[in-house]
mmCIF file of C-alpha atoms in Angstrom:
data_model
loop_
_atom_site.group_PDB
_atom_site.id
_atom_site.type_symbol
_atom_site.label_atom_id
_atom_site.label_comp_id
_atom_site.label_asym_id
_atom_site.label_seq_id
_atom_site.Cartn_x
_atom_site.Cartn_y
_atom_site.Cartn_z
ATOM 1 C CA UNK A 1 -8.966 -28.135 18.458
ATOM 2 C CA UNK A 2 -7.975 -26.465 15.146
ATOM 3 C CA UNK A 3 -10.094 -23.866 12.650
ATOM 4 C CA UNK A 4 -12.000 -26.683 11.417
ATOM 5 C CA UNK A 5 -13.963 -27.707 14.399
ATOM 6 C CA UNK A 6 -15.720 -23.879 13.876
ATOM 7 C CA UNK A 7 -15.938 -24.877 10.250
ATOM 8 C CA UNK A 8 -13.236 -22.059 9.166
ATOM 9 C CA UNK A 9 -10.512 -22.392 7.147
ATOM 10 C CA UNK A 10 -8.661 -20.169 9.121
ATOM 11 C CA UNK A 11 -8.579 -16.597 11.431
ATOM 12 C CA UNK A 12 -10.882 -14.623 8.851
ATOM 13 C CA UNK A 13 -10.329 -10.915 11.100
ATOM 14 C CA UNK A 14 -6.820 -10.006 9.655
ATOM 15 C CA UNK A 15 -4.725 -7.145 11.172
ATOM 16 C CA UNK A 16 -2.763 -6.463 8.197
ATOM 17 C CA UNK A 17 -2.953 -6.576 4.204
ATOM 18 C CA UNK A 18 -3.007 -10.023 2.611
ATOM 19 C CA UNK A 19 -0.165 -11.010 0.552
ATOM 20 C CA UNK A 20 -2.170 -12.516 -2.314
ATOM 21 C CA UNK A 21 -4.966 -10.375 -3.945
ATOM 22 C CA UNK A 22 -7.317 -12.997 -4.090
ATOM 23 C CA UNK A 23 -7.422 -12.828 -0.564
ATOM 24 C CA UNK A 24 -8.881 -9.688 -0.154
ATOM 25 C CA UNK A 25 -11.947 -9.846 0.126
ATOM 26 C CA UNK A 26 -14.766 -6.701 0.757
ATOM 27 C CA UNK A 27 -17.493 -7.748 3.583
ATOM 28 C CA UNK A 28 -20.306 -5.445 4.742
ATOM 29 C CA UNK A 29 -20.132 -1.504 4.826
ATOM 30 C CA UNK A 30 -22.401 -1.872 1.245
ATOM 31 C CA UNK A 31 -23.207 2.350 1.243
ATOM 32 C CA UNK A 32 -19.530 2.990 1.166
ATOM 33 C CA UNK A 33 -18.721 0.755 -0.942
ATOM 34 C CA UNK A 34 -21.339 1.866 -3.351
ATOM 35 C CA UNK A 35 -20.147 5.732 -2.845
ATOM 36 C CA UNK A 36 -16.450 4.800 -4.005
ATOM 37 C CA UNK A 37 -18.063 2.680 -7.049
ATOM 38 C CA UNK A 38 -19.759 5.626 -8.206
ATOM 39 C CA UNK A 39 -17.002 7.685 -8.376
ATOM 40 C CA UNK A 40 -15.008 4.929 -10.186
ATOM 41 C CA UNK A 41 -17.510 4.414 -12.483
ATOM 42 C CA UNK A 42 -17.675 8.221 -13.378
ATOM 43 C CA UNK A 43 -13.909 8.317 -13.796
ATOM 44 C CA UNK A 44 -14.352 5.179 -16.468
ATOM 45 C CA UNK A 45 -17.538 6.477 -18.128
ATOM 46 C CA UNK A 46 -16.283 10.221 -18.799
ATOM 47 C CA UNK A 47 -13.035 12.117 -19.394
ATOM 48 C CA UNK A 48 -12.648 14.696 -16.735
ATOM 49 C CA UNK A 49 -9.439 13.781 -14.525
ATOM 50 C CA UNK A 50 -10.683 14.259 -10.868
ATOM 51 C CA UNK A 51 -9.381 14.251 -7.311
ATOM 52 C CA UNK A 52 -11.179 11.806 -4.419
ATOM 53 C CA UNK A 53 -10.279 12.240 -1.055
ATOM 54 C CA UNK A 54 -11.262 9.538 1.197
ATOM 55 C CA UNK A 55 -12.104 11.101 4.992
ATOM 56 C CA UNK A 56 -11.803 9.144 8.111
ATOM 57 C CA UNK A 57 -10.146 8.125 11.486
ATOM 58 C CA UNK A 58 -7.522 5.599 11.748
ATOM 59 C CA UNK A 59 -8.888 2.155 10.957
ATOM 60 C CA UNK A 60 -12.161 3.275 9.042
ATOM 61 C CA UNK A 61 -10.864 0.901 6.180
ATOM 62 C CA UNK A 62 -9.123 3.514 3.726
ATOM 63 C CA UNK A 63 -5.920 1.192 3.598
ATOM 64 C CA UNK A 64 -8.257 -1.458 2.693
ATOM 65 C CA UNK A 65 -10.290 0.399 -0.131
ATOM 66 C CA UNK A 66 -7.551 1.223 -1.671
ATOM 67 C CA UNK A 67 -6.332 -2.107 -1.608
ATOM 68 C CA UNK A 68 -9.463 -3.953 -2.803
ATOM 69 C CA UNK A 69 -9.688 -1.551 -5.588
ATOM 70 C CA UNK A 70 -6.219 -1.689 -6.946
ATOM 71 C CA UNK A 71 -5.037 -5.248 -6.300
ATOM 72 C CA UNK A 72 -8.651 -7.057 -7.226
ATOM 73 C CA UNK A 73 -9.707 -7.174 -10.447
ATOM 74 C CA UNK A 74 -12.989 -5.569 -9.034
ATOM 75 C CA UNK A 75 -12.789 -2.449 -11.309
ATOM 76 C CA UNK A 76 -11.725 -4.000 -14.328
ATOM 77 C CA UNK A 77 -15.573 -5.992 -13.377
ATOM 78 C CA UNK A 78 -16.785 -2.060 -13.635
ATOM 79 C CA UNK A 79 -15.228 -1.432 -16.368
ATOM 80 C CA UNK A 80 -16.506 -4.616 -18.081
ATOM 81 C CA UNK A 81 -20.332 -3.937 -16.763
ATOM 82 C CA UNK A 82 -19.786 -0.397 -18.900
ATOM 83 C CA UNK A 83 -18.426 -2.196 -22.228
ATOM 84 C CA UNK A 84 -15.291 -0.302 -21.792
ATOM 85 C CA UNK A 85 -11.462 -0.707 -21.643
ATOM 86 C CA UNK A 86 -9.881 -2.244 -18.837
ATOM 87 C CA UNK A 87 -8.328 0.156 -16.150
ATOM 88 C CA UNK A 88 -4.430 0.621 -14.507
ATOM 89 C CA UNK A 89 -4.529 0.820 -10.420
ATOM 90 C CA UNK A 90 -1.721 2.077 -8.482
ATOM 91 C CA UNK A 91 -1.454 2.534 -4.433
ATOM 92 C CA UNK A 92 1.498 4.707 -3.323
ATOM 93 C CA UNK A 93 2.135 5.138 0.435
ATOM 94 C CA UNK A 94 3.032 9.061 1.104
ATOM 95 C CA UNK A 95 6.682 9.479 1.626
ATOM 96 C CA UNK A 96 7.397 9.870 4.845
ATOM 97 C CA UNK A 97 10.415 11.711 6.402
ATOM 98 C CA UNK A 98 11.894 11.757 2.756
ATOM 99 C CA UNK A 99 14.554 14.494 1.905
ATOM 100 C CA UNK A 100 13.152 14.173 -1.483
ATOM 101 C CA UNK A 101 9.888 13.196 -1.589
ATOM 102 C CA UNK A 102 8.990 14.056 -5.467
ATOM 103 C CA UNK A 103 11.882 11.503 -6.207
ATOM 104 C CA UNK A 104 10.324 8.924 -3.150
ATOM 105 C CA UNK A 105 7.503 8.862 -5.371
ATOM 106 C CA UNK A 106 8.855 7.989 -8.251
ATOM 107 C CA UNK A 107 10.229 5.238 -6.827
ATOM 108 C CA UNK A 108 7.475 4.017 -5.322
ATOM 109 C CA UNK A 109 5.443 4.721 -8.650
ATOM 110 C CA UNK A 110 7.832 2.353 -10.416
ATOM 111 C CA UNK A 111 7.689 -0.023 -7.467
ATOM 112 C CA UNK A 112 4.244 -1.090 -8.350
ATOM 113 C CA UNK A 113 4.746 -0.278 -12.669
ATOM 114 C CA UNK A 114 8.097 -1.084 -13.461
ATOM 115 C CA UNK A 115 9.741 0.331 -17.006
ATOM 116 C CA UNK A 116 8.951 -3.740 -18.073
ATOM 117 C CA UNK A 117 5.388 -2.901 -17.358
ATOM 118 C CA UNK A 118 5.683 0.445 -18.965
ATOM 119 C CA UNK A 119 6.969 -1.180 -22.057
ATOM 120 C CA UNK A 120 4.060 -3.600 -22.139
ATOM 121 C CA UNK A 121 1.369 -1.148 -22.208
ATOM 122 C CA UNK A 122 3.071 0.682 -24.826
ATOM 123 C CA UNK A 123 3.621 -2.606 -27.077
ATOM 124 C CA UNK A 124 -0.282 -3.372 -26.477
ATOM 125 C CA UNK A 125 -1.158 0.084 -27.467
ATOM 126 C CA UNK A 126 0.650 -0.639 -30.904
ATOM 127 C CA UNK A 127 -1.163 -3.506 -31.612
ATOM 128 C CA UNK A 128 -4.414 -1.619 -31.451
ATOM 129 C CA UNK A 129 -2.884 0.890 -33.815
ATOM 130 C CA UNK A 130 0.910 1.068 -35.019
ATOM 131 C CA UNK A 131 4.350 2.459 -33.292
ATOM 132 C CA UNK A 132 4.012 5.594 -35.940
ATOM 133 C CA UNK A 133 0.446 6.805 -34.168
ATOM 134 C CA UNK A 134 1.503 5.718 -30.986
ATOM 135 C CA UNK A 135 4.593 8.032 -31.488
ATOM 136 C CA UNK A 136 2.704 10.821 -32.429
ATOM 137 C CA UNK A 137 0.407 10.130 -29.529
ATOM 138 C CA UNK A 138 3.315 11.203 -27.231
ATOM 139 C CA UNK A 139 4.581 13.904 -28.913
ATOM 140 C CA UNK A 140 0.818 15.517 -28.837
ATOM 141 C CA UNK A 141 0.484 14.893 -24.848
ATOM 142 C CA UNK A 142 4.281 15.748 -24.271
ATOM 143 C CA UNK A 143 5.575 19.106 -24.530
ATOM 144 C CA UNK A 144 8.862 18.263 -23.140
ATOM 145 C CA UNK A 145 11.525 16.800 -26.155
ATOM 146 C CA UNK A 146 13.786 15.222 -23.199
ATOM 147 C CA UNK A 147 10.260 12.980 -21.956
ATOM 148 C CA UNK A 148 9.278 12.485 -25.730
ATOM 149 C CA UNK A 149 12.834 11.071 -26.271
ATOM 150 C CA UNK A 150 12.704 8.636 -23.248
ATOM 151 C CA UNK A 151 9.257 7.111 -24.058
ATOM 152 C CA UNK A 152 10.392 6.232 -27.808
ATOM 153 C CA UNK A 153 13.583 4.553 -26.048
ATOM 154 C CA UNK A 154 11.604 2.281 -23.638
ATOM 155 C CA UNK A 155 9.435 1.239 -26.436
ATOM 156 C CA UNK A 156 12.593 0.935 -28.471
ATOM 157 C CA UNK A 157 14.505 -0.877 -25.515
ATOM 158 C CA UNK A 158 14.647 -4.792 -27.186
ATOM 159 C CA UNK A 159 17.166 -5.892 -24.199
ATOM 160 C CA UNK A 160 16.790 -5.822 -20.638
ATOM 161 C CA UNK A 161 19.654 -3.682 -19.691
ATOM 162 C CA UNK A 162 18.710 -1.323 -22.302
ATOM 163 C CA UNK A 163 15.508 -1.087 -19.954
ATOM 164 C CA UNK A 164 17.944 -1.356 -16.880
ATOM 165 C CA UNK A 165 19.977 1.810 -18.341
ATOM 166 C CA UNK A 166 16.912 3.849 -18.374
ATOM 167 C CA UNK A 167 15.415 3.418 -15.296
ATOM 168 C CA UNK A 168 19.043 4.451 -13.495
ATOM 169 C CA UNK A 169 18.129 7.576 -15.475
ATOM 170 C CA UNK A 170 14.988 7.894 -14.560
ATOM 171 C CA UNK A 171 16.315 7.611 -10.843
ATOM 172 C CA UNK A 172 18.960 10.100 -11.505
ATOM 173 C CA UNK A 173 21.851 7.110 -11.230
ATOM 174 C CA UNK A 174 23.149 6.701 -14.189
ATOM 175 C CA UNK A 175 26.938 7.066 -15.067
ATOM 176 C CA UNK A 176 28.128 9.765 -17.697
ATOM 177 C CA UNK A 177 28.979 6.338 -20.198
ATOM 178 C CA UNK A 178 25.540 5.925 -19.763
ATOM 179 C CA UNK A 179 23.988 8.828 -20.540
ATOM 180 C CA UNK A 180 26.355 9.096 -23.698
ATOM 181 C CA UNK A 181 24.802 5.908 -24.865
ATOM 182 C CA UNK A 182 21.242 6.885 -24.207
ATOM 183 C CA UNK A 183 22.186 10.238 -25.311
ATOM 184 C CA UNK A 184 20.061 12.190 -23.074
ATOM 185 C CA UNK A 185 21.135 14.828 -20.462
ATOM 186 C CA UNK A 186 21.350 14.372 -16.499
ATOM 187 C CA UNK A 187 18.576 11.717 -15.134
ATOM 188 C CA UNK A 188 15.158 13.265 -13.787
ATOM 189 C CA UNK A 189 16.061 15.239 -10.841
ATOM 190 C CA UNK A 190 13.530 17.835 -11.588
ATOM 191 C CA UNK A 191 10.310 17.774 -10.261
ATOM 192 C CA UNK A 192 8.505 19.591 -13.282
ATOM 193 C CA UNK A 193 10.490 16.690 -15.467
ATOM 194 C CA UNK A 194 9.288 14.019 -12.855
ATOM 195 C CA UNK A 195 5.354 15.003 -13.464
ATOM 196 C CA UNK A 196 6.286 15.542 -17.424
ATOM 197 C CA UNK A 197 7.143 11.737 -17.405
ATOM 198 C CA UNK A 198 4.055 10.617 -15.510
ATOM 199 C CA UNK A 199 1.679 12.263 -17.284
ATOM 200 C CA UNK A 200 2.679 11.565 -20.289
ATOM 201 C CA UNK A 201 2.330 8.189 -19.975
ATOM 202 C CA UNK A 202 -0.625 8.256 -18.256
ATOM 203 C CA UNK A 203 -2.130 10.548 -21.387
ATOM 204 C CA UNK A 204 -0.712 8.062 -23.805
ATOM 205 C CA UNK A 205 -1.745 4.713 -22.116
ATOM 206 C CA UNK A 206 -5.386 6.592 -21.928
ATOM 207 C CA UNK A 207 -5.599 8.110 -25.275
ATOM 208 C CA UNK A 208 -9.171 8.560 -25.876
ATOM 209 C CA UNK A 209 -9.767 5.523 -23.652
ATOM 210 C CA UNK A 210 -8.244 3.020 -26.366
ATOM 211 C CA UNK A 211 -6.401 0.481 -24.144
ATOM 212 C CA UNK A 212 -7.344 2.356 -20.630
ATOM 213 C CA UNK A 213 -10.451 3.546 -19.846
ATOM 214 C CA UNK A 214 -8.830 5.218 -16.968
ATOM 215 C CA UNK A 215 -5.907 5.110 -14.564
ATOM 216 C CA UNK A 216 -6.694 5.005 -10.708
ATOM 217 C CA UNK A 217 -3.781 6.463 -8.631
ATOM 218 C CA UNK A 218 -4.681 6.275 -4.497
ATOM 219 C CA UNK A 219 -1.994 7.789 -2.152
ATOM 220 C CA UNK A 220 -2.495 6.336 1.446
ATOM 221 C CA UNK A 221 -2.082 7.643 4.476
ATOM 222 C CA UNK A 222 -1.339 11.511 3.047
ATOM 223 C CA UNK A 223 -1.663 12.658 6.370
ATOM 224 C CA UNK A 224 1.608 11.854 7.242
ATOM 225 C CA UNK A 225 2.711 14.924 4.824
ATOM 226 C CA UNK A 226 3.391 16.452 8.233
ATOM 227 C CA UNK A 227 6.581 14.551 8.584
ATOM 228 C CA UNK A 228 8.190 16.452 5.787
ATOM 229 C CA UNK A 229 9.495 19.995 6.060
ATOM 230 C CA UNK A 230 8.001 22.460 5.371
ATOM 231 C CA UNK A 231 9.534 22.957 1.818
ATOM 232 C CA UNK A 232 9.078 18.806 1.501
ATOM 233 C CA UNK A 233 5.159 19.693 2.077
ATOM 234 C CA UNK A 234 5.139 22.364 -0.742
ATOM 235 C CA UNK A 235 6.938 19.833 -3.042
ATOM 236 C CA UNK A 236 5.029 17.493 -2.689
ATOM 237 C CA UNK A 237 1.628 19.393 -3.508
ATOM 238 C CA UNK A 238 2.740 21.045 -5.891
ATOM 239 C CA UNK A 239 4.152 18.334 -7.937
ATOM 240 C CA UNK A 240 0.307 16.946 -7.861
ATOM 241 C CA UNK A 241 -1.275 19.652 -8.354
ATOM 242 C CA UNK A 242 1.300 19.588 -11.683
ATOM 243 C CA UNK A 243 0.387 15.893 -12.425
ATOM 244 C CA UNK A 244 -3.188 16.205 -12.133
ATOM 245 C CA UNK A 245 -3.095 19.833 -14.101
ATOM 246 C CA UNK A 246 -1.311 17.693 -17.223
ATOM 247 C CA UNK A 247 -3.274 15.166 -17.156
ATOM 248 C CA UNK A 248 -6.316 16.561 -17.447
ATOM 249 C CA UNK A 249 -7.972 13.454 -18.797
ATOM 250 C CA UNK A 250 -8.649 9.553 -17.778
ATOM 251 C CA UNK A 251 -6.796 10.349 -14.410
ATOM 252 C CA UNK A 252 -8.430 9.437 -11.386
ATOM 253 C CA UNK A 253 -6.744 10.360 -7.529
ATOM 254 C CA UNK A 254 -7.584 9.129 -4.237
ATOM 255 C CA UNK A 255 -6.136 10.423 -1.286
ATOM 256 C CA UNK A 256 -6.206 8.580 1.814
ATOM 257 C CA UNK A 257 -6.647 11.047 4.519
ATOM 258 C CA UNK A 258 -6.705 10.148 8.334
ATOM 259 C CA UNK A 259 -7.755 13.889 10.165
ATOM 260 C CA UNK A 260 -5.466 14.614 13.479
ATOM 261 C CA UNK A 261 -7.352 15.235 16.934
ATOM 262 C CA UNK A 262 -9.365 18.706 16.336
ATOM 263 C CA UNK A 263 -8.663 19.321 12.172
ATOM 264 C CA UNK A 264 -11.786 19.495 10.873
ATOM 265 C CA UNK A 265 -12.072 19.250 6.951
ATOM 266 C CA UNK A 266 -12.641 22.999 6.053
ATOM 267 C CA UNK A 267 -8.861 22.902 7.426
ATOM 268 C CA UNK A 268 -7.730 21.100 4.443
ATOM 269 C CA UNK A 269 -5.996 23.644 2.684
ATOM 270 C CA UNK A 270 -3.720 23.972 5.269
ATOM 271 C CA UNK A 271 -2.590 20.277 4.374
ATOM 272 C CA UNK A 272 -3.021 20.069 0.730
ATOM 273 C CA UNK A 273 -2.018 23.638 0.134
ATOM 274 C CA UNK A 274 -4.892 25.832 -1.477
ATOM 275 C CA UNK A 275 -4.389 25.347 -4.825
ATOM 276 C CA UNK A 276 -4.685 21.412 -4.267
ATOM 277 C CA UNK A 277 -7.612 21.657 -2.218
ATOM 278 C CA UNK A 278 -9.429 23.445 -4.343
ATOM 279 C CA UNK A 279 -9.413 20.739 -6.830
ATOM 280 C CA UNK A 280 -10.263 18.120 -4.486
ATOM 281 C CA UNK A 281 -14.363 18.764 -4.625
ATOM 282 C CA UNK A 282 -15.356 14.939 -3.989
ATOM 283 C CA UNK A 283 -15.081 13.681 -0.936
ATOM 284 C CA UNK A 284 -16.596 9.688 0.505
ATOM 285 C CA UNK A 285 -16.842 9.819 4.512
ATOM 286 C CA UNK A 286 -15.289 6.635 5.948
ATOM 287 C CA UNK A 287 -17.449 6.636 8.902
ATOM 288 C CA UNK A 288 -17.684 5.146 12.183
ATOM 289 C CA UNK A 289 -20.108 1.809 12.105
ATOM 290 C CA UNK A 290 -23.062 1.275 13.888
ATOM 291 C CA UNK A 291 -23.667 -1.734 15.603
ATOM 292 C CA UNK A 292 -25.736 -3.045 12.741
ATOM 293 C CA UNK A 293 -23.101 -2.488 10.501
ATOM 294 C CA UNK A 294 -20.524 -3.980 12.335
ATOM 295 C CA UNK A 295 -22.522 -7.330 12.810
ATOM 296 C CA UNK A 296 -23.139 -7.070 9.201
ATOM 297 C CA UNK A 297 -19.626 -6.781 8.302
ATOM 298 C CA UNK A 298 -18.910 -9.606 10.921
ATOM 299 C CA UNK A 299 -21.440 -12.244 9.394
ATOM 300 C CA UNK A 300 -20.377 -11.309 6.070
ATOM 301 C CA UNK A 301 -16.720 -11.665 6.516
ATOM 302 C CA UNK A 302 -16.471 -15.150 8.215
ATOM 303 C CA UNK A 303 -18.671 -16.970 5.555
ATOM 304 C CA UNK A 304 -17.057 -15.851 2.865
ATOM 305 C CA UNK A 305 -16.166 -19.030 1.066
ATOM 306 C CA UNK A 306 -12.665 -17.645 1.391
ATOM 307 C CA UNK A 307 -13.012 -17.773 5.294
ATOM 308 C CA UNK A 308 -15.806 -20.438 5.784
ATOM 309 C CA UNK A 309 -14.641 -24.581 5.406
ATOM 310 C CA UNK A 310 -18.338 -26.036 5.706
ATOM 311 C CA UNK A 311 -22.013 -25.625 6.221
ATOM 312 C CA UNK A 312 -22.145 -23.949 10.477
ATOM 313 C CA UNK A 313 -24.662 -24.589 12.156
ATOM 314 C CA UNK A 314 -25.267 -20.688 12.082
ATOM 315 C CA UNK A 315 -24.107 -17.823 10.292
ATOM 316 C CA UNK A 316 -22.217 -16.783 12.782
ATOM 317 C CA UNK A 317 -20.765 -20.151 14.323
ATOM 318 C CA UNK A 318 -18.626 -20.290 16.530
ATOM 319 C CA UNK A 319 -20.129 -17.156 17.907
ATOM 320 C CA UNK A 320 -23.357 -17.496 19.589
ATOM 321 C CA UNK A 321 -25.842 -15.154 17.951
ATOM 322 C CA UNK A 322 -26.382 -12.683 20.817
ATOM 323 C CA UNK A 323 -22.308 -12.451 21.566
ATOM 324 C CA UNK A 324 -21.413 -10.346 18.987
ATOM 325 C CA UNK A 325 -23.713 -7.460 19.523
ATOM 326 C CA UNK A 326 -22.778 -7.801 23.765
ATOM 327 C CA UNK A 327 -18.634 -7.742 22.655
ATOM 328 C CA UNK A 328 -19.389 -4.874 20.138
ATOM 329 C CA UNK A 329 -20.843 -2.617 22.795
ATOM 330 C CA UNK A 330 -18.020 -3.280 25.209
ATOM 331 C CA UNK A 331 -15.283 -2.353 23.017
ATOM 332 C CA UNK A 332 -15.055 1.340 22.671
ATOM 333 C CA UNK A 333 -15.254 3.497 19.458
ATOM 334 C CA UNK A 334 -15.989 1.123 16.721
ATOM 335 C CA UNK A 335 -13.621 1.350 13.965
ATOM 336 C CA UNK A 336 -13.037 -1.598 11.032
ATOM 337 C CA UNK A 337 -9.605 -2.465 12.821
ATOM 338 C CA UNK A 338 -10.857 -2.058 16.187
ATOM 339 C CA UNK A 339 -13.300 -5.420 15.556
ATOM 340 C CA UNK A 340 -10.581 -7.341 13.708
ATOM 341 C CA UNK A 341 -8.283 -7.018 16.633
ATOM 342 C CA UNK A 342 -10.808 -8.215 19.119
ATOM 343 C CA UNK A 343 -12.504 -10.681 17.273
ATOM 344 C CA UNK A 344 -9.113 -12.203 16.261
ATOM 345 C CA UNK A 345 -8.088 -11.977 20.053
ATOM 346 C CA UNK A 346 -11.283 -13.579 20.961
ATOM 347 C CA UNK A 347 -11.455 -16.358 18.576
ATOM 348 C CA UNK A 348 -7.872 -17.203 19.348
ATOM 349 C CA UNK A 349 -8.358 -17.237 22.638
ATOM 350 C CA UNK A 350 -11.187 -20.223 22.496
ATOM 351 C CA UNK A 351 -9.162 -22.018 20.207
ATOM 352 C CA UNK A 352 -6.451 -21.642 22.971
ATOM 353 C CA UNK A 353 -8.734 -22.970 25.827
ATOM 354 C CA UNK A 354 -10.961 -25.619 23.574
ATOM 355 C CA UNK A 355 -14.046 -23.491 23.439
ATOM 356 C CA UNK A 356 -16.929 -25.404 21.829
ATOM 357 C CA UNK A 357 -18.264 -21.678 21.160
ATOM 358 C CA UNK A 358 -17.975 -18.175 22.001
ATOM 359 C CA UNK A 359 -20.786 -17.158 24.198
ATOM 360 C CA UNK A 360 -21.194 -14.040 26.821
ATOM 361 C CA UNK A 361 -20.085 -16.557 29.113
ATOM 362 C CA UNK A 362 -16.600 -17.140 27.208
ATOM 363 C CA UNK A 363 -16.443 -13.230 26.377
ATOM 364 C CA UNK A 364 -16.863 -13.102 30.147
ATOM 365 C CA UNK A 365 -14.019 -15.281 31.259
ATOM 366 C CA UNK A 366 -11.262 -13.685 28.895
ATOM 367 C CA UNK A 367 -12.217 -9.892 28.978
ATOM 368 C CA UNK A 368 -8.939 -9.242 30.781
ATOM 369 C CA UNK A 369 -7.490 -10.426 27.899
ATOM 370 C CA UNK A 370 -9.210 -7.415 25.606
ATOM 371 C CA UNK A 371 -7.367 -3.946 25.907
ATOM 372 C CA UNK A 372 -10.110 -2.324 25.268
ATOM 373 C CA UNK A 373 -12.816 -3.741 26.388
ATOM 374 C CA UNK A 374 -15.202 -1.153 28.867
ATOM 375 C CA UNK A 375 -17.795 -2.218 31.755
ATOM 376 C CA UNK A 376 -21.311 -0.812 31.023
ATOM 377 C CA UNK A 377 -23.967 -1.275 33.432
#
């Protein structure tokens, strides 16, 4: 017995992150997805840079949002319902346990936009204008002469170790031949320098909207700021607070937050630090499902034609209609990753012991099997 027999294509409840972003798909949970929509469509529509922070208990489906939203092409689909430019969307983990975690960042940063990429956007915004405006374009969103200097260079870079020599600056690795050749001082090992760089691309890339309407920046899982220090903690929000101060336009932050047994949200600024807090005024609730909402998301997700091979004989083949809402009320606190786990577990199990279907009977004979499941009367 094999996927096919319950006319899937394959285990649709996945633990972790697909590789390929058109895998992801977004199933169910339609109010939450609509509250993160508006706020991307705001950011796209008008200028104001603002801070989202995304509230909810481990395995509400933050990692996931952020996900869908920057490795789909679902807001570029926004943008193109507004008649606007397309968008840049970047997920950063939090550094965690980093020495340096301004510098962690910016490694991550150029993880997902490398200098190549960099260099791209900048060649695309001369061909909507000309190097000479884009030029000037920096030096009016850059007050720093050493930042200025490094953008002309990487749209000046026509080889790519030229681009390989900058980025060991920008990491602080490059060799004093180096720097003579680039002629620029000591790489970025300043924090204030660090934000000076981001932003200033950011400001140029998003110049009055021309090739980006807006650029999307989500940080997941910034609860774990509590593995830093406590000077890594005041780094860290203070360099944002600096990124999203000089970039007052066309910038758009989510933070992923996951709250610790008994912090409420008015305790935020002990987190974010109070002059970050303040600025973070928008806030989407990630919150538990009902039971209707998880059978909704359940339905949704396993006919997806991503998931689903052929016409079932129900929607919710190979579970018998009934099941799902008896295994849902057995299984504890409801959470997104809760129900993936134990509907993969299940579903694996049947293929394991040749289950025509998945009925209370089935649920019945492998509940040992479920970690979590709890006997209600």
């Amino acid at each position: 017995m094999n996927y096919s027999d319950y006319k899937l294509k394959g285990n649709p409840f996945r633990i972790g992150p697909p590789l390929n972003p058109e895998e992801i798909i977004w199933a169910g949970f339609k109010e939450l997805k609509e509250k993160l929509e508006i706020q991307i469509s705001t950011s796209i529509k008008t200028s104001p840079s603002r801070i989202v922070l995304n509230w909810g208990r481990y395995g509400s489906g933050k990692t996931h949002a952020a996900n869908y939203f920057t490795r789909t092409k679902r807001v570029d689909e926004i943008a193109a319902t507004l008649a606007t430019t397309s968008t840049r969307n970047v997920k950063v983990n939090l550094p965690r346990t980093s020495k340096d975690p301004v510098q962690a960042f910016l490694r991550s940063f150029l993880g997902q936009i490398n200098l190549q990429a960099i260099k791209i956007d900048f060649d695309k915004l001369i061909q909507l204008t000309n190097k000479t405006q884009v030029l000037e374009m920096i030096q009016s969103v850059s007050s720093d002469g050493v930042i200025s200097e490094l953008l002309k260079q990487i749209i000046e870079a026509d080889t790519p170790e030229k681009l390989t020599q900058l980025e060991s600056y920008l990491f602080g690795d490059s060799t004093k031949g180096t720097l003579n050749k680039l002629g620029l001082p000591s790489g970025l090992k300043d924090d204030e320098q660090i934000v000076n760089f981001l932003s200033a691309y950011i400001n140029t890339i998003t110049y009055n909207k021309k090739l980006y309407s807006a650029f999307f920046l989500w940080i997941d899982e910034f609860e774990d700021i509590d593995t830093l220090n406590k000077n890594g903690q005041d780094r860290f929000t203070t360099f944002l607070r600096q990124l999203f101060d000089k970039t007052p336009n066309n910038l758009a932050l989510f933070l992923n937050f996951t709250p610790k047994t008994f912090f409420n949200i008015e305790d935020l600024s002990i987190t974010l630090g109070e002059a970050l807090a303040t600025r973070a005024k928008l806030r989407v609730m990630f919150e538990e499902p009902s039971i209707d909402d998880a059978k909704e998301y359940i339905i949704q997700l396993i006919n997806d034609p991503l998931n689903r091979e052929a016409s079932p004989s129900s929607p919710s083949q190979p579970f018998e209609d009934d099941v799902i809402g008896y295994i849902l009320k057995h299984i504890g606190r409801l959470s997104v990753r809760q129900i993936n786990e134990v509907f993969s577990l299940i579903l694996e199990l049947a293929l394991l012991k040749t289950a025509d279907k998945i009925n209370e009977e089935f649920v019945q004979s492998v509940k040992s099997e479920i970690i979590s499941w709890e006997e209600k009367q």
